[in-house]
PDB file of C-alpha atoms in Angstrom:
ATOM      1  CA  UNK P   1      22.260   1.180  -1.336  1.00 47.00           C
ATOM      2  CA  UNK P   2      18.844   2.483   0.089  1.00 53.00           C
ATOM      3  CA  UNK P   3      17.746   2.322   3.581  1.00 51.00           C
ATOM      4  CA  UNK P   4      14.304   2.461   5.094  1.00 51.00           C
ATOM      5  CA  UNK P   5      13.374   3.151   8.413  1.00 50.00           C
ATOM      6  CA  UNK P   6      10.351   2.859   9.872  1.00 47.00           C
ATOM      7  CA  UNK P   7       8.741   3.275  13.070  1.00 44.00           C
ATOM      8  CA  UNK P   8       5.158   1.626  13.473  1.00 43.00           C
ATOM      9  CA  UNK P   9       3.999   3.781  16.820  1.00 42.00           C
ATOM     10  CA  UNK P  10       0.773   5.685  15.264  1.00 43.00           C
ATOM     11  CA  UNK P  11      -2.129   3.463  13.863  1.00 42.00           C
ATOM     12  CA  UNK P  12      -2.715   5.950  10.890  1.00 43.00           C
ATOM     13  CA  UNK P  13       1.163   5.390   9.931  1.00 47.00           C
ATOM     14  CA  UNK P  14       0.705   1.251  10.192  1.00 49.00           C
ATOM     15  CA  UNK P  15      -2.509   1.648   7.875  1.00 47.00           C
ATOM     16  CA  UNK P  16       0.095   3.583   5.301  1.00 54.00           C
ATOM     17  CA  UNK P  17       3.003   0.866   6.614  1.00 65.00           C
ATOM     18  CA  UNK P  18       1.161  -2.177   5.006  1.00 73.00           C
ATOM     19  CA  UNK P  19       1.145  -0.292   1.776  1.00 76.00           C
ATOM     20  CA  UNK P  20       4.880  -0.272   1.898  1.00 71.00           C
ATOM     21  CA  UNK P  21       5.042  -3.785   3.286  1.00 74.00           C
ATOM     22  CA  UNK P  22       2.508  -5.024  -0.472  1.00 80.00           C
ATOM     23  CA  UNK P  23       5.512  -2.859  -2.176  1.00 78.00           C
ATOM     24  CA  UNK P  24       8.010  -4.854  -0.699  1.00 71.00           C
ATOM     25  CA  UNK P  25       6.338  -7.807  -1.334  1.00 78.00           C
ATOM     26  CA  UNK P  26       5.924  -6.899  -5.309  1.00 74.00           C
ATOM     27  CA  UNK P  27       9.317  -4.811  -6.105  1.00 78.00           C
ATOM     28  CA  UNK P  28      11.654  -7.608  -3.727  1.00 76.00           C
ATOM     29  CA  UNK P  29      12.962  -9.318  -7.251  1.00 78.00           C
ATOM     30  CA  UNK P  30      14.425  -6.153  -8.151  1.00 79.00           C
ATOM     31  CA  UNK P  31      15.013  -4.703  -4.832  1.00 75.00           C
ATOM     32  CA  UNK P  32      17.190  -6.898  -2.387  1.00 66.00           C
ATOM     33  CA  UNK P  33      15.830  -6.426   1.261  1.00 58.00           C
ATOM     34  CA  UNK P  34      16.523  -7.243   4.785  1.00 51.00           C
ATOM     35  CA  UNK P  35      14.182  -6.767   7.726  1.00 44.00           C
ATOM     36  CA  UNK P  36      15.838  -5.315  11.263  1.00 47.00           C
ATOM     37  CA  UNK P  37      14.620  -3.249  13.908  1.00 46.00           C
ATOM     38  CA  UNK P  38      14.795   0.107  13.633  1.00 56.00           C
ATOM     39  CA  UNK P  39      13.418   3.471  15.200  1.00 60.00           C
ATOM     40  CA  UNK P  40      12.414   6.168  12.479  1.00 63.00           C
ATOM     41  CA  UNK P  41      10.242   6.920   9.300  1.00 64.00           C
ATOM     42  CA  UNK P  42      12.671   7.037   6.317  1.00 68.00           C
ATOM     43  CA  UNK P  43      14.047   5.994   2.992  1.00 72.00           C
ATOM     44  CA  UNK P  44      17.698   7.267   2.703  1.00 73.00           C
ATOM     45  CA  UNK P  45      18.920   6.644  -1.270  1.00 75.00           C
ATOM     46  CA  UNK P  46      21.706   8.531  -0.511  1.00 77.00           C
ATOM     47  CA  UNK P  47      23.658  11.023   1.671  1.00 79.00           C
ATOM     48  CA  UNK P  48      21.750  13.871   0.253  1.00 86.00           C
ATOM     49  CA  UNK P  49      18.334  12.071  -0.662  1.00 84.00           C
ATOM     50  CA  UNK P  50      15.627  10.688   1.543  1.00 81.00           C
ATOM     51  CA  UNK P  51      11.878  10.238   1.796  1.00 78.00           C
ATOM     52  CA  UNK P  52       9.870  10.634   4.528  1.00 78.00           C
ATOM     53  CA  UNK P  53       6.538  10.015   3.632  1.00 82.00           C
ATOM     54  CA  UNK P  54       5.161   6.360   3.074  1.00 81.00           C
ATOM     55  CA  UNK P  55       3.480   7.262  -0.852  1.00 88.00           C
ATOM     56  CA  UNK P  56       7.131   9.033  -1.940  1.00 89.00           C
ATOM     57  CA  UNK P  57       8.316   6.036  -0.396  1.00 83.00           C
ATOM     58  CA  UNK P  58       6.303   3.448  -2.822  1.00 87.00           C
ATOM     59  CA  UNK P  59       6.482   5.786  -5.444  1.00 92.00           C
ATOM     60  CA  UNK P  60      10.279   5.634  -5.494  1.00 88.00           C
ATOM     61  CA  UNK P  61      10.409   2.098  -5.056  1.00 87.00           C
ATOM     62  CA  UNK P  62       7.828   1.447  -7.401  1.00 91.00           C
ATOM     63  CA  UNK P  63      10.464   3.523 -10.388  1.00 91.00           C
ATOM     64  CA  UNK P  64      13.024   1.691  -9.342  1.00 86.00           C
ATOM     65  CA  UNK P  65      11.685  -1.438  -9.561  1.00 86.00           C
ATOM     66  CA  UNK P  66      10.205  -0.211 -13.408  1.00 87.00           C
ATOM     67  CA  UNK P  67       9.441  -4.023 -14.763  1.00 87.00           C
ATOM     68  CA  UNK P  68       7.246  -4.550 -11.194  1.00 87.00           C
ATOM     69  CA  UNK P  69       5.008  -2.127 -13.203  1.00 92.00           C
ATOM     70  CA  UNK P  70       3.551  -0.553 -10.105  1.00 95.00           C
ATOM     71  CA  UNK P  71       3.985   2.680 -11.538  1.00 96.00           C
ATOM     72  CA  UNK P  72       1.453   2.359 -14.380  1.00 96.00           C
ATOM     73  CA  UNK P  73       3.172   2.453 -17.969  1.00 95.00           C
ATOM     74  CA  UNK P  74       1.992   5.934 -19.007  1.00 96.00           C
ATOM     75  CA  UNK P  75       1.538   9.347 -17.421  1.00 96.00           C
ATOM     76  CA  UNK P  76      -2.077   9.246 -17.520  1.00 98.00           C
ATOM     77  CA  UNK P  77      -1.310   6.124 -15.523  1.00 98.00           C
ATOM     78  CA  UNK P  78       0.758   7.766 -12.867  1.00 97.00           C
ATOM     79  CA  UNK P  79      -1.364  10.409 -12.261  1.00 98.00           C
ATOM     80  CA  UNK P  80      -3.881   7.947 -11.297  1.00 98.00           C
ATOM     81  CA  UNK P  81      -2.190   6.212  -9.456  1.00 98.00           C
ATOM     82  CA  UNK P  82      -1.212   9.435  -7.550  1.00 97.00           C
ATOM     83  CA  UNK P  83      -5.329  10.436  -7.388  1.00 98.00           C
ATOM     84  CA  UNK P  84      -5.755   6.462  -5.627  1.00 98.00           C
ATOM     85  CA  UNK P  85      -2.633   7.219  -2.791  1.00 96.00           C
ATOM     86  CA  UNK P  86      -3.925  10.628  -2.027  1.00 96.00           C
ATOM     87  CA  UNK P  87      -7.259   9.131  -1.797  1.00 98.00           C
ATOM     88  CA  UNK P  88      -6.183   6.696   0.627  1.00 95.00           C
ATOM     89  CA  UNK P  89      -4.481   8.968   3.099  1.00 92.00           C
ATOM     90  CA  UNK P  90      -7.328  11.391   3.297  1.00 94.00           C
ATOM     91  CA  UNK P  91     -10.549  10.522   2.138  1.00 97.00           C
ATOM     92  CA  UNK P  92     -10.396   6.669   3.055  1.00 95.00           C
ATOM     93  CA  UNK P  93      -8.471   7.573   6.293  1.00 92.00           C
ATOM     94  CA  UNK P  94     -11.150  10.379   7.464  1.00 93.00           C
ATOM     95  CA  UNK P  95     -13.700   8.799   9.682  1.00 93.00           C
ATOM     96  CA  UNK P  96     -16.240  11.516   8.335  1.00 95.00           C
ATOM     97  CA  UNK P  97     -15.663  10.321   5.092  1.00 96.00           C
ATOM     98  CA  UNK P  98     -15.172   6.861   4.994  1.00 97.00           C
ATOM     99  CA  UNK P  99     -18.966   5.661   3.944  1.00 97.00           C
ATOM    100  CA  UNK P 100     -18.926   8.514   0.802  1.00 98.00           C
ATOM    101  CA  UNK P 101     -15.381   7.311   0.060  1.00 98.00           C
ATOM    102  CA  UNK P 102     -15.986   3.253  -0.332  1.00 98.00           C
ATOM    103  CA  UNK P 103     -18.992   4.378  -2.612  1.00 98.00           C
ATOM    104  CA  UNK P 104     -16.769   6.506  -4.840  1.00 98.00           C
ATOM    105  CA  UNK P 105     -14.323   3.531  -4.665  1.00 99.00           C
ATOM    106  CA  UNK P 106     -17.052   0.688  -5.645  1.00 99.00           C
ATOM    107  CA  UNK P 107     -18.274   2.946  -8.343  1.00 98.00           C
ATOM    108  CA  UNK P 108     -14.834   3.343  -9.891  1.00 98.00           C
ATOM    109  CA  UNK P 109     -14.675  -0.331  -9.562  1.00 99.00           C
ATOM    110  CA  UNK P 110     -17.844  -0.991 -11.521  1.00 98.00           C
ATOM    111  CA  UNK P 111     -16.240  -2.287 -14.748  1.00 96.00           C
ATOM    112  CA  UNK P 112     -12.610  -2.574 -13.738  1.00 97.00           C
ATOM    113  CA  UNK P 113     -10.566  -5.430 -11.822  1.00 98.00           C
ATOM    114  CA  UNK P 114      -7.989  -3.102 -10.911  1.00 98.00           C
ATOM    115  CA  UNK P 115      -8.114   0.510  -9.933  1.00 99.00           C
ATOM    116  CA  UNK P 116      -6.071   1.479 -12.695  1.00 98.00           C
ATOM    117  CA  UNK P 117      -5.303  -0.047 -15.940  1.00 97.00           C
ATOM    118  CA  UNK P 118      -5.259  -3.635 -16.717  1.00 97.00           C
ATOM    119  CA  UNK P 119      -2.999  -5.043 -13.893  1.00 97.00           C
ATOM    120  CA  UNK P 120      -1.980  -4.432 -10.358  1.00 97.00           C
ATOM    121  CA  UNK P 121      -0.490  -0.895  -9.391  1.00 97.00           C
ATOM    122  CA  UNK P 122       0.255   1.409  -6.455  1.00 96.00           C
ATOM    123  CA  UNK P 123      -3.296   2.453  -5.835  1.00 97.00           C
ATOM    124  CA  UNK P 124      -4.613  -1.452  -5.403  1.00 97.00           C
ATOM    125  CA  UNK P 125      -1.883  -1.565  -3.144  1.00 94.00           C
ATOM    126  CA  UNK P 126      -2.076   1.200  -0.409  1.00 93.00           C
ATOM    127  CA  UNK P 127      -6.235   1.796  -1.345  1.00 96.00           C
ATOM    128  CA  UNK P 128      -6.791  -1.953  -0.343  1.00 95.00           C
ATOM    129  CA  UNK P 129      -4.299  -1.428   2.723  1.00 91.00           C
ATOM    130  CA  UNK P 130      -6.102   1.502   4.447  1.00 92.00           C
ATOM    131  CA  UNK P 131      -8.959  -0.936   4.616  1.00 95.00           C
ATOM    132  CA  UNK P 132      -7.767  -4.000   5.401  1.00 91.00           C
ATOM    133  CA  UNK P 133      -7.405  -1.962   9.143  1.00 82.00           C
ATOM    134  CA  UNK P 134     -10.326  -0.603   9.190  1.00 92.00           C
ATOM    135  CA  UNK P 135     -13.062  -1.645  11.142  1.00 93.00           C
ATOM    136  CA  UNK P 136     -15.951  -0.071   9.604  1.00 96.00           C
ATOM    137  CA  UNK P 137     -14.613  -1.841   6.271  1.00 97.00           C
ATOM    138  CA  UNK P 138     -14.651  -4.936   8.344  1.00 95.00           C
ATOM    139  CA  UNK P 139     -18.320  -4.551   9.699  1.00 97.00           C
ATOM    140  CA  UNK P 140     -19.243  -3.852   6.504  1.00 97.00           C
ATOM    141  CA  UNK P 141     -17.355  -7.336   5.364  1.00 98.00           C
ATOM    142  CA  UNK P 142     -18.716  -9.278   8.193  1.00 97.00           C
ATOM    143  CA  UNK P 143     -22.369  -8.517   7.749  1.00 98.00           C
ATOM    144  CA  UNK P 144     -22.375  -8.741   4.122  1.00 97.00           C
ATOM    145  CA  UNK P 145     -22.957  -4.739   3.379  1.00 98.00           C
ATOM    146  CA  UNK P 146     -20.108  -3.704   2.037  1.00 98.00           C
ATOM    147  CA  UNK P 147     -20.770  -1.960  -1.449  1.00 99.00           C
ATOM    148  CA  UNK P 148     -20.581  -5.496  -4.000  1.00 99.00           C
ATOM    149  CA  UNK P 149     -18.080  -3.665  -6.327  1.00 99.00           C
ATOM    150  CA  UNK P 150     -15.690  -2.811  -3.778  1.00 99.00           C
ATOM    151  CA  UNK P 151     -16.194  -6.353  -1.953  1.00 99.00           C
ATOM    152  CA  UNK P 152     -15.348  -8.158  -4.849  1.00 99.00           C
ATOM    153  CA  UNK P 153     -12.313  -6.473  -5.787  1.00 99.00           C
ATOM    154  CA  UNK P 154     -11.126  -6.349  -1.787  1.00 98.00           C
ATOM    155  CA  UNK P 155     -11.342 -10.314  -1.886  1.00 98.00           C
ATOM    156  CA  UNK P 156      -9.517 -10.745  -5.246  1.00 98.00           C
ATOM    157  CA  UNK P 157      -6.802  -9.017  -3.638  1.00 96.00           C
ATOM    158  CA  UNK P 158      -6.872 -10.614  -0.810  1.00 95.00           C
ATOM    159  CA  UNK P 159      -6.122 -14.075  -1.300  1.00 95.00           C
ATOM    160  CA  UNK P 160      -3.377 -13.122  -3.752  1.00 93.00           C
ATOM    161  CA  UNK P 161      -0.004 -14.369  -1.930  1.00 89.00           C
ATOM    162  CA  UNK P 162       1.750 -11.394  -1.428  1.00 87.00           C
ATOM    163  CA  UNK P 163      -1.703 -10.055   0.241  1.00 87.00           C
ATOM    164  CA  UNK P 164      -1.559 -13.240   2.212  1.00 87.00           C
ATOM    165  CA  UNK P 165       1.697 -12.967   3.070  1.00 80.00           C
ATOM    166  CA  UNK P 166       1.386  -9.215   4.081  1.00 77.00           C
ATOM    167  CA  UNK P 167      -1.635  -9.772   6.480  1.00 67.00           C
ATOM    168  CA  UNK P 168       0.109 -12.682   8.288  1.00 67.00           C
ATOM    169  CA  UNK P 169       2.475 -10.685   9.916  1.00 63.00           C
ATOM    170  CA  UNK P 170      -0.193  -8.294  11.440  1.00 53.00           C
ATOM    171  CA  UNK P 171      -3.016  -9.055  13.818  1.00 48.00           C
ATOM    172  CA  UNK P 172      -5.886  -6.561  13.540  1.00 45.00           C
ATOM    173  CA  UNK P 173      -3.592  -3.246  13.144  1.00 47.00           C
ATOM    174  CA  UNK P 174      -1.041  -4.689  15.293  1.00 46.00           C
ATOM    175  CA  UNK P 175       2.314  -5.258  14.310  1.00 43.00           C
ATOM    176  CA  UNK P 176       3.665  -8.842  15.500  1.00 40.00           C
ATOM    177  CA  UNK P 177       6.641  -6.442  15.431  1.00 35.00           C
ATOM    178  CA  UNK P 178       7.224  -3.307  17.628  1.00 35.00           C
ATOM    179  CA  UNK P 179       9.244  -1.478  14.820  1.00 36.00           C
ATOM    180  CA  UNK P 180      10.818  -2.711  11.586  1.00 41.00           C
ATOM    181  CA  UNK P 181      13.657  -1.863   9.664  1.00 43.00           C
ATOM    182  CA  UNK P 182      14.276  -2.204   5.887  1.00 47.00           C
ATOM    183  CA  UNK P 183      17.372  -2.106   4.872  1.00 44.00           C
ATOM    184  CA  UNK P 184      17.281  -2.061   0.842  1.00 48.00           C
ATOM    185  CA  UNK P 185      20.169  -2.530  -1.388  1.00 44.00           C
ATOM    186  CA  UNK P 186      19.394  -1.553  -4.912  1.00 49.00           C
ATOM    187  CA  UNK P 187      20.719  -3.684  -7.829  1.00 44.00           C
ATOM    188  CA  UNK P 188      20.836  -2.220 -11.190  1.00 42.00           C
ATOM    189  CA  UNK P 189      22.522  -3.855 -14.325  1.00 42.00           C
TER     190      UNK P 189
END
């Protein structure tokens, strides 16, 4: 049995905490959850073992949960992957950076539906959460400027159901919730 707590206080965490949330949403088959309150930041896997930090925390979840294929399915893959979440929590979460950031994103997106490989992964995940939240993102949206590339593979995302179902339980970066608790029992055969 795994348990996740997590505490939705700081707007930078929520941006990370919908990244989770699409995790969730793609690993539950394999993963049985349950939603309560709770009041810290962690994934406990075991008395000795826990995460702290919302990409270990998909990144675990995403191994455990191998046949979700979130993970990529080689190590090139992975390491990917790894580039896209580090590039969401600083370079697409830096105000001074954002603009130079959603280029390099559109560019990478050029000739590719998903950010890495052939199918969904991490980085479509938590890179498409940071700007769901974001406002210049959403300007950008609104007023039909945002980089075409980028656009187009925001709004293929977003109408997918677990995207849907993800953003209906926020309202523009807030939480319908105060604080949320996962509590995630881990089936393997």
């Amino acid at each position: 049995m795994a348990n996740l707590f997590i505490n939705i206080k700081s707007y930078l965490f929520l941006l990370f905490f919908k990244g989770a949330l699409l995790t969730v949403e793609h690993v539950k088959d394999d993963v049985e959850i349950s939603v309560e309150e709770g009041k810290e930041t962690i994934l406990r896997v075991s008395e000795h073992v826990s995460f702290t930090d919302v990409n270990s925390i998909v990144r675990y979840l995403a191994r455990v949960a191998g046949s979700a294929g979130l993970y990529g399915s080689n190590l090139l893959e992975n390491t990917e992957i790894d580039h896209w979440l580090e590039f969401s929590a600083t370079k697409l979460s830096t105000a001074s950076q954002f603009l130079s950031a959603v280029q390099e994103l559109n560019h990478c997106l050029s000739l590719r539906t998903y950010l890495v490989g052939n199918s969904l992964s991490l980085a479509d995940l938590c890179v498409w959460a940071v700007l769901k939240d974001n406002n210049i993102w959403q300007e950008q949206l609104q007023q039909n400027k945002a980089p075409v590339h980028a656009k187009r593979w925001y709004g293929f995302l977003e109408v997918q159901r677990a995207f849907q179902s993800v953003g209906a339980k926020w309202v523009s970066g807030s939480p319908k919730v105060k604080m949320v608790r996962f509590t995630w029992i881990l089936w393997r055969e």
